[in-house]
Coordinates of C-alpha atoms and ligand atoms in Angstrom, one line a residue:
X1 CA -10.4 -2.9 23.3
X2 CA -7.6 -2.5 20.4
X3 CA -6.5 -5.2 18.7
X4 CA -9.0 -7.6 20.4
X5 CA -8.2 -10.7 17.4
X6 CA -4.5 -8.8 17.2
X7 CA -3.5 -8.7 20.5
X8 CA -1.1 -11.4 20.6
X9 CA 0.7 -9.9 17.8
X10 CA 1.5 -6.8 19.6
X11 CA 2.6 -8.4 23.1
X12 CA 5.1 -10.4 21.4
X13 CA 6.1 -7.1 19.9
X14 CA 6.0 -5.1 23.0
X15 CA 3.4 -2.9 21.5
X16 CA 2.8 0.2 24.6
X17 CA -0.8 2.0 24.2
X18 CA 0.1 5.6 22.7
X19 CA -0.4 8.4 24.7
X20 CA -2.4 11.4 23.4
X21 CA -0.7 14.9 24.9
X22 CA -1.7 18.3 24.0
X23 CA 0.5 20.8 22.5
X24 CA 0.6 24.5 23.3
X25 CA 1.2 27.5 21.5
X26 CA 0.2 31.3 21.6
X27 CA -1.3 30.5 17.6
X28 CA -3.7 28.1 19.1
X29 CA -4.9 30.0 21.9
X30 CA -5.6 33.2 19.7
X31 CA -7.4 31.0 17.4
X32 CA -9.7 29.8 19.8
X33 CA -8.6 25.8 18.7
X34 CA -7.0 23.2 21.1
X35 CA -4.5 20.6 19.7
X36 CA -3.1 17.3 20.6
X37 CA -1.3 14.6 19.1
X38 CA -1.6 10.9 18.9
X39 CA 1.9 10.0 19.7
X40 CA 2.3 6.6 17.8
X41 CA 6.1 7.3 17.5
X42 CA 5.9 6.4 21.0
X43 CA 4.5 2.5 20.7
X44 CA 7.6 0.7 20.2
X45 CA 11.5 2.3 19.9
X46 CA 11.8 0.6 16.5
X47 CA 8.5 -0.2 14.9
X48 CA 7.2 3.3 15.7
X49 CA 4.1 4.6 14.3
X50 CA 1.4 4.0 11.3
X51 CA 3.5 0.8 9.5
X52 CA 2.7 -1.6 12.2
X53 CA -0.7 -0.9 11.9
X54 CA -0.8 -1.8 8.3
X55 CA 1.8 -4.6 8.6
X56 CA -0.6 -6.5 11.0
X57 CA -3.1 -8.4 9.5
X58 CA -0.4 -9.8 7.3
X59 CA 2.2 -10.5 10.0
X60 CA -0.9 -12.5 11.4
X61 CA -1.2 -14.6 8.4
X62 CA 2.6 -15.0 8.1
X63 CA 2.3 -16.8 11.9
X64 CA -0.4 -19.0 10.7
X65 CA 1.0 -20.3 7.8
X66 CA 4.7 -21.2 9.0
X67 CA 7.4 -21.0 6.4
X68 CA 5.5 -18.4 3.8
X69 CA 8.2 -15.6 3.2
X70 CA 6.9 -12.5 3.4
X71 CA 7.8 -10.2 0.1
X72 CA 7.7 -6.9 -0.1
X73 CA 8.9 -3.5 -1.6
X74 CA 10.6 -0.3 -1.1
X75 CA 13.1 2.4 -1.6
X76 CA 16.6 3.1 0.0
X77 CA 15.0 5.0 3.1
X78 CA 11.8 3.1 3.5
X79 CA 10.1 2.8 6.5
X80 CA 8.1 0.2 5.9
X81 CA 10.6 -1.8 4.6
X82 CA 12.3 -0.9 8.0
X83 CA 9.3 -2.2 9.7
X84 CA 8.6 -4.9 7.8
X85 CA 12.1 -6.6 8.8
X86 CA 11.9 -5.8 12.2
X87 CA 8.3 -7.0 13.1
X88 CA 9.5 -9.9 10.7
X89 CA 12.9 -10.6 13.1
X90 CA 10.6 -10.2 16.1
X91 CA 8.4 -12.9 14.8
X92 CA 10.4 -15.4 12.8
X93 CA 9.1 -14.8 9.6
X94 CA 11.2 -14.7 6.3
X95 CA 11.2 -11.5 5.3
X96 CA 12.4 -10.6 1.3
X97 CA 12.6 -6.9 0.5
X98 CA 12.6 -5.5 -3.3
X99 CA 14.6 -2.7 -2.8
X100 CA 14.6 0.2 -5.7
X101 CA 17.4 0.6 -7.5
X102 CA 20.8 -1.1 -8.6
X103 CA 22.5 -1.7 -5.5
X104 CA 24.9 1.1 -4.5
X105 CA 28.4 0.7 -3.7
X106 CA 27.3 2.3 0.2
X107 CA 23.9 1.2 1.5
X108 CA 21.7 3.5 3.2
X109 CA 21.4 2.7 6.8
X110 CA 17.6 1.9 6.2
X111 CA 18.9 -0.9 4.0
X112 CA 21.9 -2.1 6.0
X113 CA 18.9 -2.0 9.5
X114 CA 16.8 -4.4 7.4
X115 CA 19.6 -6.6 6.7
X116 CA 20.9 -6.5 10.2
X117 CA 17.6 -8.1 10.8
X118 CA 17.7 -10.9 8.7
X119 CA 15.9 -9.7 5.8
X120 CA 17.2 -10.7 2.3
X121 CA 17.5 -8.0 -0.2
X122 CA 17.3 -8.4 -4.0
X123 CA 17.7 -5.0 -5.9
X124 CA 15.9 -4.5 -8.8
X125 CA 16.3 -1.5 -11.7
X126 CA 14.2 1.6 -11.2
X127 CA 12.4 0.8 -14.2
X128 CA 11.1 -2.6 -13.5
X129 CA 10.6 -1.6 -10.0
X130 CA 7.7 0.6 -11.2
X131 CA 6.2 -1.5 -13.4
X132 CA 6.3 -4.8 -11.4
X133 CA 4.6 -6.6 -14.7
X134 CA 2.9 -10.2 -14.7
X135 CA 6.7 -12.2 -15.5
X136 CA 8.0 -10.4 -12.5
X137 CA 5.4 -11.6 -9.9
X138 CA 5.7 -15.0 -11.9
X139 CA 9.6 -15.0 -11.7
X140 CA 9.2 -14.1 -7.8
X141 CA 6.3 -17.1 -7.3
X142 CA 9.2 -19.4 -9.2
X143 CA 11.7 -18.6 -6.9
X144 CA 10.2 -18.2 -3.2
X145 CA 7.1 -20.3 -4.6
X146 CA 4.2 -19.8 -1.6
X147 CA 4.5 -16.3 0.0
X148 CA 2.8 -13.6 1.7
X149 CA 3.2 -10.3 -0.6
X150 CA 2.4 -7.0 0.6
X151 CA 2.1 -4.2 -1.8
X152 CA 4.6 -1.2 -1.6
X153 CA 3.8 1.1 1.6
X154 CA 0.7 -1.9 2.3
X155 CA -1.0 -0.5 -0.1
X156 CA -4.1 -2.8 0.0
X157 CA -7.3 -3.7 1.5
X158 CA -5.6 -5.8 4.6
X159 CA -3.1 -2.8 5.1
X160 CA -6.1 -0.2 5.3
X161 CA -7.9 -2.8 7.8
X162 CA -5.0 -2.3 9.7
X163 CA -4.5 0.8 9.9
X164 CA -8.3 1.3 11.0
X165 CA -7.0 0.0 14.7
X166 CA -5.5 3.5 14.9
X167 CA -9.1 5.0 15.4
X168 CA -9.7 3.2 18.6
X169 CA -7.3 5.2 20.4
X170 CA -9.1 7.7 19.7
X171 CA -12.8 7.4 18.6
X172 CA -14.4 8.5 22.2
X173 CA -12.0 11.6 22.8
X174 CA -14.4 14.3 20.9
X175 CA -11.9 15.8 18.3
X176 CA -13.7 17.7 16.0
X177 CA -10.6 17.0 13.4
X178 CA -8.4 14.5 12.8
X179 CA -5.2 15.8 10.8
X180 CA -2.9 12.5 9.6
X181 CA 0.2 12.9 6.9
X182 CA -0.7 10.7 3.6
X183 CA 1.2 8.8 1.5
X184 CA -0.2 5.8 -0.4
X185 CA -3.6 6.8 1.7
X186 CA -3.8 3.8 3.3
X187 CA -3.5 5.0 6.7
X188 CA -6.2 7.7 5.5
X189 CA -8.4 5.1 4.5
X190 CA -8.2 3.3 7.3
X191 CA -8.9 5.9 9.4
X192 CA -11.9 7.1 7.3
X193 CA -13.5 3.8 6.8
X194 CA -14.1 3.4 10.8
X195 CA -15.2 7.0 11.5
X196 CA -18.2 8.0 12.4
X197 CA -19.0 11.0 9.9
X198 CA -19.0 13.5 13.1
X199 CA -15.0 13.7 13.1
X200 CA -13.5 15.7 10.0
X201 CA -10.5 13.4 8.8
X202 CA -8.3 15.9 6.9
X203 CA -5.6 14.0 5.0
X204 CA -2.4 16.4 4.4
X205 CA -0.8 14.6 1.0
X206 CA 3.2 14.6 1.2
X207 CA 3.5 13.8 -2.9
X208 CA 3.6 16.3 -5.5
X209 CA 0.0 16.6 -8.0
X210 CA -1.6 14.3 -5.5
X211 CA -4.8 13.9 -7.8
X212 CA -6.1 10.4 -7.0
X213 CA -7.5 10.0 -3.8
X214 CA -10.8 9.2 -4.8
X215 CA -9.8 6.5 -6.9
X216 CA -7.6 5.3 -4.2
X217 CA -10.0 5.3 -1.6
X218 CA -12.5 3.0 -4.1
X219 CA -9.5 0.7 -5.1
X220 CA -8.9 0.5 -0.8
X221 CA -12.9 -0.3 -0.7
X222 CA -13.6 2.6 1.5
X223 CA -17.7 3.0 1.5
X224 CA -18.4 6.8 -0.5
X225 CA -20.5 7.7 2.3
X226 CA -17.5 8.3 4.0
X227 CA -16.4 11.7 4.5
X228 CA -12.8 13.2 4.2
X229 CA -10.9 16.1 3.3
X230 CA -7.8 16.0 1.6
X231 CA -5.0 19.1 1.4
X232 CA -2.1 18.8 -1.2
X233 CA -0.5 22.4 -1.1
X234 CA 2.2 21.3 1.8
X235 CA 4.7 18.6 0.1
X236 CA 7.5 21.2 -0.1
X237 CA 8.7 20.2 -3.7
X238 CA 7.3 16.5 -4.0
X239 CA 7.9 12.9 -1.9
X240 CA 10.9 13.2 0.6
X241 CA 11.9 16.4 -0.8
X242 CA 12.6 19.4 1.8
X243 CA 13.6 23.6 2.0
X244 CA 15.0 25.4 4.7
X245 CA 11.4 26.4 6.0
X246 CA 10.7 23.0 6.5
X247 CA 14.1 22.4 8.3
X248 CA 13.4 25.3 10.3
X249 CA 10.2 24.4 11.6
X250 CA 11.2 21.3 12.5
X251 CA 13.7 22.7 14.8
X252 CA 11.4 25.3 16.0
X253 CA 9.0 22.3 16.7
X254 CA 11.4 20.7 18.6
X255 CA 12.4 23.5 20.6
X256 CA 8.9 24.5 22.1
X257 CA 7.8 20.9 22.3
X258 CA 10.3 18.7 22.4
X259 CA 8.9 16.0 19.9
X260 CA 11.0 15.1 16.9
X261 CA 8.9 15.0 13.3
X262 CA 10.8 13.6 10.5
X263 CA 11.2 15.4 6.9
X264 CA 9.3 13.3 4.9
X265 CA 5.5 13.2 6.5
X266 CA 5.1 14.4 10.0
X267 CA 6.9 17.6 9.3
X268 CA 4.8 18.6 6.4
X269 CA 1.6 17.4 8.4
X270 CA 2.5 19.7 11.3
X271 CA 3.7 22.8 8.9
X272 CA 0.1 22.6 7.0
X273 CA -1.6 22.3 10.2
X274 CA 0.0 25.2 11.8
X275 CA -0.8 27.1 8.5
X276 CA -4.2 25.9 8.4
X277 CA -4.8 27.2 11.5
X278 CA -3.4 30.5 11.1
X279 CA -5.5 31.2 8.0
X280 CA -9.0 30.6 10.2
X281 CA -9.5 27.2 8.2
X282 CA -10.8 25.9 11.6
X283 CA -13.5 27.5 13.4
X284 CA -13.4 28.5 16.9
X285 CA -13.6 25.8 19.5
X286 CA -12.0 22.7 17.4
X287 CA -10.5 20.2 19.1
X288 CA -7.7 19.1 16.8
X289 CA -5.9 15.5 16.7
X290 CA -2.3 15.3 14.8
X291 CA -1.6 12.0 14.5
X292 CA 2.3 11.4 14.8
X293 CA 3.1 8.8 12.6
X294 CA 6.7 8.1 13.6
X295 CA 8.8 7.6 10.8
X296 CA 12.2 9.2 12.2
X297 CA 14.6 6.6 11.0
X298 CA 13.6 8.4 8.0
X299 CA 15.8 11.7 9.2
X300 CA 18.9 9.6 8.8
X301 CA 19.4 10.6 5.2
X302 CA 19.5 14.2 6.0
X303 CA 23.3 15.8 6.6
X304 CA 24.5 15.9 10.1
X305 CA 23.7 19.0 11.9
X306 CA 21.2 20.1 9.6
X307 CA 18.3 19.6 12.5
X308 CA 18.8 19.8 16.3
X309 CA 18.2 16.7 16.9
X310 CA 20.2 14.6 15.0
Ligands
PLP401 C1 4.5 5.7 5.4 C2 4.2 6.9 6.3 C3 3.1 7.7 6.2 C4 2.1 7.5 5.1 O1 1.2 6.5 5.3 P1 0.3 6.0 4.1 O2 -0.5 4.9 4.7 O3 1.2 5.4 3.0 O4 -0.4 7.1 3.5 C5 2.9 8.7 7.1 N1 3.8 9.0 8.0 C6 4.9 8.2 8.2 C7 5.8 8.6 9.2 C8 5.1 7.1 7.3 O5 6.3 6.4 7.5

């Protein structure tokens, strides 16, 4: 059963099981491979896809020890912070967010969602965002004294245990691959740290000279018996950057399958899939799963009109 010591967690949330559908298309049929996808954009209509996941273990701590804020960081169109302040809303818990950046004079509408739900904002310059040095964390323990901190995107050990709960909705289907969209890699590692060795986890990085993933994976405690392959050649440009092929095959997506990806991961996970798949990198008979991620709020920072479905 998912979530067996979680479970209470996602009922107050109204978590639904995802569904797993498969997708047609005449490129999969002529290369011999069937694929589906994991919808986890479905689970809730806010928290949607992979953040939960990671958000859970430390939502669960946030519950047992009332009246520890939970702080954590993120850019203007964030997801996780997004998350973060919902689940947080949902659940009672004091959410801070560290947003990056001076504070603009117009608020993206990831920023102004997070404050509609209760969650404090403190902006901080691009600079010390990256850094984050020891009299930051100390000014941060001065001010909101005990708290719960997750690390940007939930970047950590607990955010990786997490995310491993994504494998049980699929671990007795018989994929042959798994294709996910990777950002920090904590989803990734989540996902590789349960497998079994028999299912190919192919990570598809969205970041520019994404070079680190081994070092990631050892800082995540992910066992080096564990098997994964990692593709960087399909971030169009670097993190949340986009070109008209993209746009265009996001529309084209949507057209034959009517499922929304968003810019930033699912888009560039699908593309490199579809390429993938065209250049024979899967042999004949594969059972592909793309995991959806969800992630659309994300599409609100691109210009009206610019895809179908927004
Ligand atoms: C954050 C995010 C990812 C990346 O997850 P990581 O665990 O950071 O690699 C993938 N897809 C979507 C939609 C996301 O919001």
């Amino acid at each position: 059963m998912p979530y067996s010591d979680l479970s209470g967690i996602t009922s107050s949330l109204n978590i639904k099981e995802p569904e797993i559908i498969e997708l047609h298309d005449e490129i999969f049929e002529e290369n011999g491979v069937n694929v589906s996808m994991l919808r986890l954009d479905k689970i809730h209509p806010v928290i949607s896809g992979n953040k939960l996941f990671k958000l859970i273990y430390f939502l669960k701590e946030a519950i047992e020890c009332v009246n520890k804020p939970i702080i954590t960081f993120g850019g203007a169109y964030s997801n996780h912070l997004a998350a973060t302040a919902f689940a947080c809303k949902q659940l009672n818990i004091k959410a801070v967010g560290i947003a990056r950046g001076e504070k603009p004079k117009a608020i993206s509408h990831t920023l102004q969602f997070c404050l509609q739900n209760g969650m404090h904002l403190e902006f901080i310059s691009r600079s010390l965002y990256k850094n984050k040095d020891a009299e930051f964390l100390q000014n941060l323990k001065n001010k909101y004294e005990e708290h719960i901190l997750i690390p940007e995107g939930g970047f950590s050990v607990l955010g990786k245990n997490g995310a491993s709960f994504i494998n049980n909705y699929f671990v007795d289907k018989n994929f042959t691959h798994v294709c996910l969209p990777v950002g920090t890699a904590t989803t990734f590692a989540g996902i590789v740290d349960t497998n079994n060795n028999k299912t190919k986890i192919i990570g598809l990085g969205v970041l520019k000279n994404f070079d680190d993933i081994a070092e990631r994976f050892t800082n995540l405690k992910v066992p080096r018996s564990k098997k994964c392959f990692f593709i960087g050649d399909y971030h169009f440009g670097g993190y949340a950057k986009e070109t008209p092929e993209l746009i265009s095959f996001m529309n084209r997506f949507y057209s034959k399958h009517s499922i929304q990806l968003d810019f930033v991961y699912t888009a560039k996970m699908m593309f490199g899939t579809y390429d993938l798949i065209s250049k024979k990198y899967f042999e004949p008979g594969s059972n592909i799963l793309c995991i959806h991620t969800g992630g659309l709020q994300g599409n609100g920072s691109l210009a009206e009109g610019k895809i179908i479905y927004k």
